[in-house]
PDB file of C-alpha atoms in Angstrom:
ATOM      1  CA  UNK Z 183     -14.146   3.506  36.028  1.00 72.00           C
ATOM      2  CA  UNK Z 184     -16.591   1.470  34.025  1.00 80.00           C
ATOM      3  CA  UNK Z 185     -16.518  -2.329  34.142  1.00 88.00           C
ATOM      4  CA  UNK Z 186     -18.544  -4.453  31.734  1.00 94.00           C
ATOM      5  CA  UNK Z 187     -19.161  -8.164  32.163  1.00 96.00           C
ATOM      6  CA  UNK Z 188     -20.639 -10.270  29.382  1.00 97.00           C
ATOM      7  CA  UNK Z 189     -22.166 -13.759  29.425  1.00 97.00           C
ATOM      8  CA  UNK Z 190     -22.012 -16.343  28.036  1.00 97.00           C
ATOM      9  CA  UNK Z 191     -18.582 -16.502  26.425  1.00 96.00           C
ATOM     10  CA  UNK Z 192     -19.813 -19.043  23.881  1.00 97.00           C
ATOM     11  CA  UNK Z 193     -23.312 -19.786  22.665  1.00 98.00           C
ATOM     12  CA  UNK Z 194     -24.502 -22.389  20.210  1.00 98.00           C
ATOM     13  CA  UNK Z 195     -28.100 -22.407  18.929  1.00 97.00           C
ATOM     14  CA  UNK Z 196     -30.050 -24.148  16.206  1.00 98.00           C
ATOM     15  CA  UNK Z 197     -30.904 -22.150  13.142  1.00 98.00           C
ATOM     16  CA  UNK Z 198     -34.269 -20.503  13.618  1.00 97.00           C
ATOM     17  CA  UNK Z 199     -34.021 -20.417  17.401  1.00 98.00           C
ATOM     18  CA  UNK Z 200     -33.389 -17.307  19.496  1.00 98.00           C
ATOM     19  CA  UNK Z 201     -30.133 -16.214  21.094  1.00 98.00           C
ATOM     20  CA  UNK Z 202     -29.724 -13.983  24.136  1.00 98.00           C
ATOM     21  CA  UNK Z 203     -26.502 -12.383  25.358  1.00 98.00           C
ATOM     22  CA  UNK Z 204     -26.354 -10.473  28.628  1.00 98.00           C
ATOM     23  CA  UNK Z 205     -24.120  -7.717  29.977  1.00 97.00           C
ATOM     24  CA  UNK Z 206     -23.819  -5.885  33.256  1.00 97.00           C
ATOM     25  CA  UNK Z 207     -22.103  -2.558  33.831  1.00 94.00           C
ATOM     26  CA  UNK Z 208     -20.858  -0.799  36.921  1.00 91.00           C
ATOM     27  CA  UNK Z 209     -21.155   2.943  36.315  1.00 88.00           C
ATOM     28  CA  UNK Z 210     -24.699   4.102  36.998  1.00 85.00           C
ATOM     29  CA  UNK Z 211     -23.964   7.301  35.037  1.00 84.00           C
ATOM     30  CA  UNK Z 212     -23.473   5.357  31.776  1.00 86.00           C
ATOM     31  CA  UNK Z 213     -26.080   6.358  29.221  1.00 87.00           C
ATOM     32  CA  UNK Z 214     -25.159   4.642  25.973  1.00 90.00           C
ATOM     33  CA  UNK Z 215     -25.020   0.893  25.342  1.00 94.00           C
ATOM     34  CA  UNK Z 216     -23.948  -0.397  21.934  1.00 95.00           C
ATOM     35  CA  UNK Z 217     -23.597  -3.904  20.597  1.00 97.00           C
ATOM     36  CA  UNK Z 218     -20.950  -4.776  18.043  1.00 97.00           C
ATOM     37  CA  UNK Z 219     -20.629  -7.811  15.782  1.00 97.00           C
ATOM     38  CA  UNK Z 220     -17.225  -8.988  14.657  1.00 97.00           C
ATOM     39  CA  UNK Z 221     -16.919 -11.425  11.793  1.00 95.00           C
ATOM     40  CA  UNK Z 222     -13.764 -13.357  11.092  1.00 92.00           C
ATOM     41  CA  UNK Z 223     -10.987 -11.148   9.767  1.00 90.00           C
ATOM     42  CA  UNK Z 224     -12.959  -7.950  10.164  1.00 93.00           C
ATOM     43  CA  UNK Z 225     -13.260  -5.153  12.671  1.00 95.00           C
ATOM     44  CA  UNK Z 226     -16.292  -4.876  14.966  1.00 96.00           C
ATOM     45  CA  UNK Z 227     -19.388  -3.321  13.450  1.00 96.00           C
ATOM     46  CA  UNK Z 228     -22.221  -1.633  15.329  1.00 95.00           C
ATOM     47  CA  UNK Z 229     -25.467  -3.585  14.986  1.00 96.00           C
ATOM     48  CA  UNK Z 230     -27.702  -1.823  17.489  1.00 96.00           C
ATOM     49  CA  UNK Z 231     -27.424   0.615  20.378  1.00 94.00           C
ATOM     50  CA  UNK Z 232     -29.659   2.014  23.073  1.00 93.00           C
ATOM     51  CA  UNK Z 233     -29.567   5.137  25.180  1.00 89.00           C
ATOM     52  CA  UNK Z 234     -30.659   5.262  28.766  1.00 81.00           C
ATOM     53  CA  UNK Z 235     -33.919   7.096  28.131  1.00 82.00           C
ATOM     54  CA  UNK Z 236     -35.540   3.987  26.617  1.00 83.00           C
ATOM     55  CA  UNK Z 237     -35.938   0.431  27.869  1.00 90.00           C
ATOM     56  CA  UNK Z 238     -36.044  -1.445  24.573  1.00 94.00           C
ATOM     57  CA  UNK Z 239     -35.110  -0.971  20.952  1.00 94.00           C
ATOM     58  CA  UNK Z 240     -35.767  -3.256  17.989  1.00 96.00           C
ATOM     59  CA  UNK Z 241     -34.338  -3.504  14.505  1.00 94.00           C
ATOM     60  CA  UNK Z 242     -35.847  -6.388  12.525  1.00 96.00           C
ATOM     61  CA  UNK Z 243     -34.595  -9.614  14.161  1.00 97.00           C
ATOM     62  CA  UNK Z 244     -32.405  -7.816  16.686  1.00 98.00           C
ATOM     63  CA  UNK Z 245     -33.488  -6.167  19.924  1.00 97.00           C
ATOM     64  CA  UNK Z 246     -31.742  -4.705  22.933  1.00 97.00           C
ATOM     65  CA  UNK Z 247     -33.285  -4.293  26.370  1.00 96.00           C
ATOM     66  CA  UNK Z 248     -31.960  -2.114  29.157  1.00 95.00           C
ATOM     67  CA  UNK Z 249     -32.621  -2.295  32.886  1.00 94.00           C
ATOM     68  CA  UNK Z 250     -30.976   0.755  34.461  1.00 92.00           C
ATOM     69  CA  UNK Z 251     -31.985  -0.197  37.984  1.00 92.00           C
ATOM     70  CA  UNK Z 252     -30.227  -3.535  37.749  1.00 93.00           C
ATOM     71  CA  UNK Z 253     -27.487  -2.110  35.485  1.00 93.00           C
ATOM     72  CA  UNK Z 254     -27.771  -4.743  32.832  1.00 94.00           C
ATOM     73  CA  UNK Z 255     -28.640  -4.866  29.144  1.00 96.00           C
ATOM     74  CA  UNK Z 256     -29.239  -7.742  26.774  1.00 98.00           C
ATOM     75  CA  UNK Z 257     -29.073  -8.524  23.072  1.00 98.00           C
ATOM     76  CA  UNK Z 258     -31.829 -10.677  21.609  1.00 98.00           C
ATOM     77  CA  UNK Z 259     -31.573 -12.231  18.160  1.00 98.00           C
ATOM     78  CA  UNK Z 260     -34.673 -14.036  16.886  1.00 97.00           C
ATOM     79  CA  UNK Z 261     -35.019 -16.467  13.976  1.00 98.00           C
ATOM     80  CA  UNK Z 262     -31.255 -16.941  13.884  1.00 98.00           C
ATOM     81  CA  UNK Z 263     -29.545 -17.550  10.552  1.00 97.00           C
ATOM     82  CA  UNK Z 264     -26.092 -18.932   9.682  1.00 96.00           C
ATOM     83  CA  UNK Z 265     -24.836 -15.422   8.908  1.00 96.00           C
ATOM     84  CA  UNK Z 266     -25.473 -14.481  12.538  1.00 97.00           C
ATOM     85  CA  UNK Z 267     -22.476 -16.618  13.511  1.00 97.00           C
ATOM     86  CA  UNK Z 268     -19.840 -14.173  14.807  1.00 97.00           C
ATOM     87  CA  UNK Z 269     -18.405 -12.710  17.992  1.00 97.00           C
ATOM     88  CA  UNK Z 270     -20.651 -10.169  19.697  1.00 98.00           C
ATOM     89  CA  UNK Z 271     -19.439  -7.464  22.075  1.00 97.00           C
ATOM     90  CA  UNK Z 272     -21.404  -5.252  24.383  1.00 97.00           C
ATOM     91  CA  UNK Z 273     -19.933  -1.951  25.552  1.00 95.00           C
ATOM     92  CA  UNK Z 274     -20.517   1.018  27.801  1.00 92.00           C
ATOM     93  CA  UNK Z 275     -18.802   4.395  27.765  1.00 87.00           C
ATOM     94  CA  UNK Z 276     -16.453   5.979  30.190  1.00 78.00           C
ATOM     95  CA  UNK Z 277     -18.526   8.956  31.213  1.00 67.00           C
ATOM     96  CA  UNK Z 278     -18.091  11.973  28.964  1.00 59.00           C
ATOM     97  CA  UNK Z 279     -15.454  10.283  26.855  1.00 62.00           C
ATOM     98  CA  UNK Z 280     -15.218   8.745  23.442  1.00 65.00           C
ATOM     99  CA  UNK Z 281     -13.939   5.638  25.143  1.00 82.00           C
ATOM    100  CA  UNK Z 282     -15.890   2.416  25.156  1.00 89.00           C
ATOM    101  CA  UNK Z 283     -15.298  -0.319  27.684  1.00 92.00           C
ATOM    102  CA  UNK Z 284     -16.071  -3.630  26.011  1.00 94.00           C
ATOM    103  CA  UNK Z 285     -17.305  -6.899  27.424  1.00 95.00           C
ATOM    104  CA  UNK Z 286     -15.202  -9.985  26.825  1.00 95.00           C
ATOM    105  CA  UNK Z 287     -17.264 -11.080  23.850  1.00 96.00           C
ATOM    106  CA  UNK Z 288     -19.626 -13.950  23.036  1.00 97.00           C
ATOM    107  CA  UNK Z 289     -18.844 -16.365  20.232  1.00 97.00           C
ATOM    108  CA  UNK Z 290     -22.223 -17.223  18.717  1.00 98.00           C
ATOM    109  CA  UNK Z 291     -22.494 -20.294  16.499  1.00 98.00           C
ATOM    110  CA  UNK Z 292     -25.655 -21.020  14.522  1.00 97.00           C
ATOM    111  CA  UNK Z 293     -26.024 -24.721  13.749  1.00 95.00           C
ATOM    112  CA  UNK Z 294     -27.869 -25.543  10.504  1.00 91.00           C
TER     113      UNK Z 294
ATOM    114  CA  UNK P 194     -17.813   6.790   1.384  1.00 68.00           C
ATOM    115  CA  UNK P 195     -14.606   4.920   2.141  1.00 80.00           C
ATOM    116  CA  UNK P 196     -14.355   3.215   5.520  1.00 93.00           C
ATOM    117  CA  UNK P 197     -11.548   3.306   8.041  1.00 97.00           C
ATOM    118  CA  UNK P 198      -8.300   2.173   6.456  1.00 97.00           C
ATOM    119  CA  UNK P 199      -5.486   0.632   8.450  1.00 98.00           C
ATOM    120  CA  UNK P 200      -2.009  -0.196   7.217  1.00 97.00           C
ATOM    121  CA  UNK P 201      -0.254  -2.507   7.244  1.00 98.00           C
ATOM    122  CA  UNK P 202      -2.750  -5.348   7.659  1.00 97.00           C
ATOM    123  CA  UNK P 203      -0.146  -7.851   8.802  1.00 97.00           C
ATOM    124  CA  UNK P 204       3.363  -7.507  10.113  1.00 97.00           C
ATOM    125  CA  UNK P 205       5.943  -9.574  11.912  1.00 98.00           C
ATOM    126  CA  UNK P 206       8.571  -8.056  14.179  1.00 98.00           C
ATOM    127  CA  UNK P 207      11.116  -9.349  16.642  1.00 98.00           C
ATOM    128  CA  UNK P 208      11.460  -8.467  20.294  1.00 98.00           C
ATOM    129  CA  UNK P 209      13.103  -5.108  20.893  1.00 98.00           C
ATOM    130  CA  UNK P 210      12.078  -3.617  17.568  1.00 98.00           C
ATOM    131  CA  UNK P 211       9.587  -0.825  17.173  1.00 98.00           C
ATOM    132  CA  UNK P 212       6.518  -0.578  14.951  1.00 98.00           C
ATOM    133  CA  UNK P 213       4.338   2.176  13.544  1.00 98.00           C
ATOM    134  CA  UNK P 214       0.739   1.545  12.516  1.00 98.00           C
ATOM    135  CA  UNK P 215      -1.330   3.915  10.434  1.00 98.00           C
ATOM    136  CA  UNK P 216      -5.033   4.734  10.373  1.00 98.00           C
ATOM    137  CA  UNK P 217      -7.034   6.863   7.956  1.00 98.00           C
ATOM    138  CA  UNK P 218     -10.467   7.669   9.382  1.00 96.00           C
ATOM    139  CA  UNK P 219     -13.694   8.126   7.486  1.00 95.00           C
ATOM    140  CA  UNK P 220     -13.707  11.479   5.739  1.00 94.00           C
ATOM    141  CA  UNK P 221     -15.039  14.143   8.065  1.00 92.00           C
ATOM    142  CA  UNK P 222     -14.442  12.167  11.251  1.00 92.00           C
ATOM    143  CA  UNK P 223     -12.170  13.986  13.658  1.00 91.00           C
ATOM    144  CA  UNK P 224     -12.098  11.473  16.507  1.00 91.00           C
ATOM    145  CA  UNK P 225      -9.806   8.462  16.226  1.00 94.00           C
ATOM    146  CA  UNK P 226      -9.459   5.751  18.861  1.00 94.00           C
ATOM    147  CA  UNK P 227      -7.114   2.795  19.069  1.00 97.00           C
ATOM    148  CA  UNK P 228      -7.856  -0.561  20.674  1.00 96.00           C
ATOM    149  CA  UNK P 229      -5.758  -3.659  21.256  1.00 97.00           C
ATOM    150  CA  UNK P 230      -7.525  -6.971  20.777  1.00 97.00           C
ATOM    151  CA  UNK P 231      -6.137 -10.221  22.180  1.00 94.00           C
ATOM    152  CA  UNK P 232      -7.822 -13.553  22.880  1.00 87.00           C
ATOM    153  CA  UNK P 233      -7.160 -13.278  26.607  1.00 81.00           C
ATOM    154  CA  UNK P 234      -7.882  -9.601  27.268  1.00 82.00           C
ATOM    155  CA  UNK P 235     -10.519  -8.809  24.665  1.00 87.00           C
ATOM    156  CA  UNK P 236     -10.749  -5.241  23.379  1.00 93.00           C
ATOM    157  CA  UNK P 237      -8.613  -2.879  25.425  1.00 94.00           C
ATOM    158  CA  UNK P 238      -8.656   0.887  24.914  1.00 93.00           C
ATOM    159  CA  UNK P 239      -5.292   2.431  24.065  1.00 95.00           C
ATOM    160  CA  UNK P 240      -5.968   6.107  23.358  1.00 91.00           C
ATOM    161  CA  UNK P 241      -8.246   8.561  21.614  1.00 91.00           C
ATOM    162  CA  UNK P 242      -7.393  11.629  19.592  1.00 93.00           C
ATOM    163  CA  UNK P 243      -9.523  14.560  18.538  1.00 91.00           C
ATOM    164  CA  UNK P 244      -8.217  17.451  16.459  1.00 90.00           C
ATOM    165  CA  UNK P 245      -4.605  16.404  17.011  1.00 93.00           C
ATOM    166  CA  UNK P 246      -5.020  16.265  20.810  1.00 93.00           C
ATOM    167  CA  UNK P 247      -4.962  13.116  22.910  1.00 92.00           C
ATOM    168  CA  UNK P 248      -8.165  13.189  24.958  1.00 87.00           C
ATOM    169  CA  UNK P 249      -8.033   9.841  26.704  1.00 86.00           C
ATOM    170  CA  UNK P 250      -5.416   7.223  27.390  1.00 89.00           C
ATOM    171  CA  UNK P 251      -5.790   3.634  28.529  1.00 90.00           C
ATOM    172  CA  UNK P 252      -3.681   1.677  30.969  1.00 91.00           C
ATOM    173  CA  UNK P 253      -0.768   0.813  28.734  1.00 95.00           C
ATOM    174  CA  UNK P 254       2.934   1.443  29.323  1.00 96.00           C
ATOM    175  CA  UNK P 255       4.713   4.421  27.855  1.00 96.00           C
ATOM    176  CA  UNK P 256       6.063   2.220  25.056  1.00 97.00           C
ATOM    177  CA  UNK P 257       2.688   2.749  23.401  1.00 98.00           C
ATOM    178  CA  UNK P 258       2.249   6.172  21.898  1.00 97.00           C
ATOM    179  CA  UNK P 259       0.232   7.814  19.198  1.00 97.00           C
ATOM    180  CA  UNK P 260      -0.444  10.995  17.364  1.00 97.00           C
ATOM    181  CA  UNK P 261      -2.958  12.561  15.037  1.00 97.00           C
ATOM    182  CA  UNK P 262      -2.273  14.800  12.107  1.00 97.00           C
ATOM    183  CA  UNK P 263      -4.161  17.837  10.886  1.00 96.00           C
ATOM    184  CA  UNK P 264      -5.967  15.723   8.279  1.00 94.00           C
ATOM    185  CA  UNK P 265      -7.211  13.442  11.134  1.00 95.00           C
ATOM    186  CA  UNK P 266      -5.021  10.533  10.070  1.00 97.00           C
ATOM    187  CA  UNK P 267      -3.474   8.844  13.059  1.00 98.00           C
ATOM    188  CA  UNK P 268      -0.475   6.704  13.823  1.00 98.00           C
ATOM    189  CA  UNK P 269       0.403   4.608  16.816  1.00 98.00           C
ATOM    190  CA  UNK P 270       3.872   3.469  17.737  1.00 98.00           C
ATOM    191  CA  UNK P 271       5.047   0.664  19.955  1.00 98.00           C
ATOM    192  CA  UNK P 272       8.710   0.706  20.948  1.00 97.00           C
ATOM    193  CA  UNK P 273      10.852  -2.046  22.411  1.00 97.00           C
ATOM    194  CA  UNK P 274       8.404  -4.736  21.355  1.00 98.00           C
ATOM    195  CA  UNK P 275       7.623  -7.604  23.707  1.00 98.00           C
ATOM    196  CA  UNK P 276       6.079 -10.980  22.912  1.00 97.00           C
ATOM    197  CA  UNK P 277       2.917  -9.893  24.723  1.00 96.00           C
ATOM    198  CA  UNK P 278       2.400  -7.070  22.260  1.00 97.00           C
ATOM    199  CA  UNK P 279       1.275  -9.579  19.654  1.00 97.00           C
ATOM    200  CA  UNK P 280      -2.313  -8.592  18.957  1.00 97.00           C
ATOM    201  CA  UNK P 281      -4.794  -7.145  16.516  1.00 97.00           C
ATOM    202  CA  UNK P 282      -4.633  -3.356  16.717  1.00 98.00           C
ATOM    203  CA  UNK P 283      -7.905  -1.742  15.767  1.00 98.00           C
ATOM    204  CA  UNK P 284      -8.494   1.852  14.852  1.00 97.00           C
ATOM    205  CA  UNK P 285     -11.942   3.408  15.044  1.00 95.00           C
ATOM    206  CA  UNK P 286     -13.207   6.775  13.941  1.00 93.00           C
ATOM    207  CA  UNK P 287     -16.266   8.716  15.039  1.00 90.00           C
ATOM    208  CA  UNK P 288     -18.122  11.816  13.944  1.00 87.00           C
ATOM    209  CA  UNK P 289     -19.088  12.707  17.499  1.00 77.00           C
ATOM    210  CA  UNK P 290     -17.260  15.743  18.789  1.00 69.00           C
ATOM    211  CA  UNK P 291     -16.866  16.100  22.540  1.00 58.00           C
ATOM    212  CA  UNK P 292     -18.671  15.226  25.724  1.00 54.00           C
ATOM    213  CA  UNK P 293     -20.776  12.444  24.274  1.00 61.00           C
ATOM    214  CA  UNK P 294     -20.446   8.973  22.846  1.00 71.00           C
ATOM    215  CA  UNK P 295     -21.604   7.656  19.526  1.00 78.00           C
ATOM    216  CA  UNK P 296     -20.964   4.986  16.938  1.00 86.00           C
ATOM    217  CA  UNK P 297     -17.409   3.884  16.393  1.00 90.00           C
ATOM    218  CA  UNK P 298     -16.476   2.782  12.897  1.00 93.00           C
ATOM    219  CA  UNK P 299     -13.689   0.238  13.057  1.00 96.00           C
ATOM    220  CA  UNK P 300     -11.076  -0.622  10.492  1.00 97.00           C
ATOM    221  CA  UNK P 301     -10.089  -4.225   9.807  1.00 96.00           C
ATOM    222  CA  UNK P 302      -7.054  -3.926  12.030  1.00 97.00           C
ATOM    223  CA  UNK P 303      -3.325  -4.446  11.860  1.00 98.00           C
ATOM    224  CA  UNK P 304      -2.264  -7.871  13.075  1.00 97.00           C
ATOM    225  CA  UNK P 305       1.115  -7.663  14.767  1.00 98.00           C
ATOM    226  CA  UNK P 306       3.131 -10.760  15.553  1.00 97.00           C
ATOM    227  CA  UNK P 307       6.200 -10.377  17.744  1.00 98.00           C
ATOM    228  CA  UNK P 308       8.733 -13.221  17.590  1.00 97.00           C
TER     229      UNK P 308
END
């Protein structure tokens, strides 16, 4: 089955700086890689995703890169703002299933 | 469009009791998944339902069960509660049908405390 590892578990950056979170996955057949943001007291919310036919995807200050050969993908947040403080999860699917295997999460803190 | 609604939001039970949690998916979504979230284990998949059929099941004991109704609403049940069942139980719905994976829309969860 799929196994997803996420690093770091905590990350603290100054407002305006960039933040990078990295994940590795085990199943080379995986083809969909979402990132979720979870704010305090709320459920996770999709912020960006990438499919295996592209290497990078951007949405304003957020970008995701995918390296299928190395089986890792990363979340990049530029010009961080206080509202970016949250827990971020990467995930990969169990092949052919509506089941996501999540990384352990990264608690991102933006310092003003 | 209303989001995923979970009830109750908070509940406290004692060991040995049983609990039922409810989830109403986004209108039109036929796939409903359940996840358990704990500080130590992160987000763990429980099961997924599509059109009243369980399609996938995670590695949880038989005390954890679920079902889906014809209107796509879902319930999960935990019997003979243990202290380790204390967690946030998250429900997610999806518009994707079968054989592929797409965005999951999560509810705010039901926080269960077992004393």
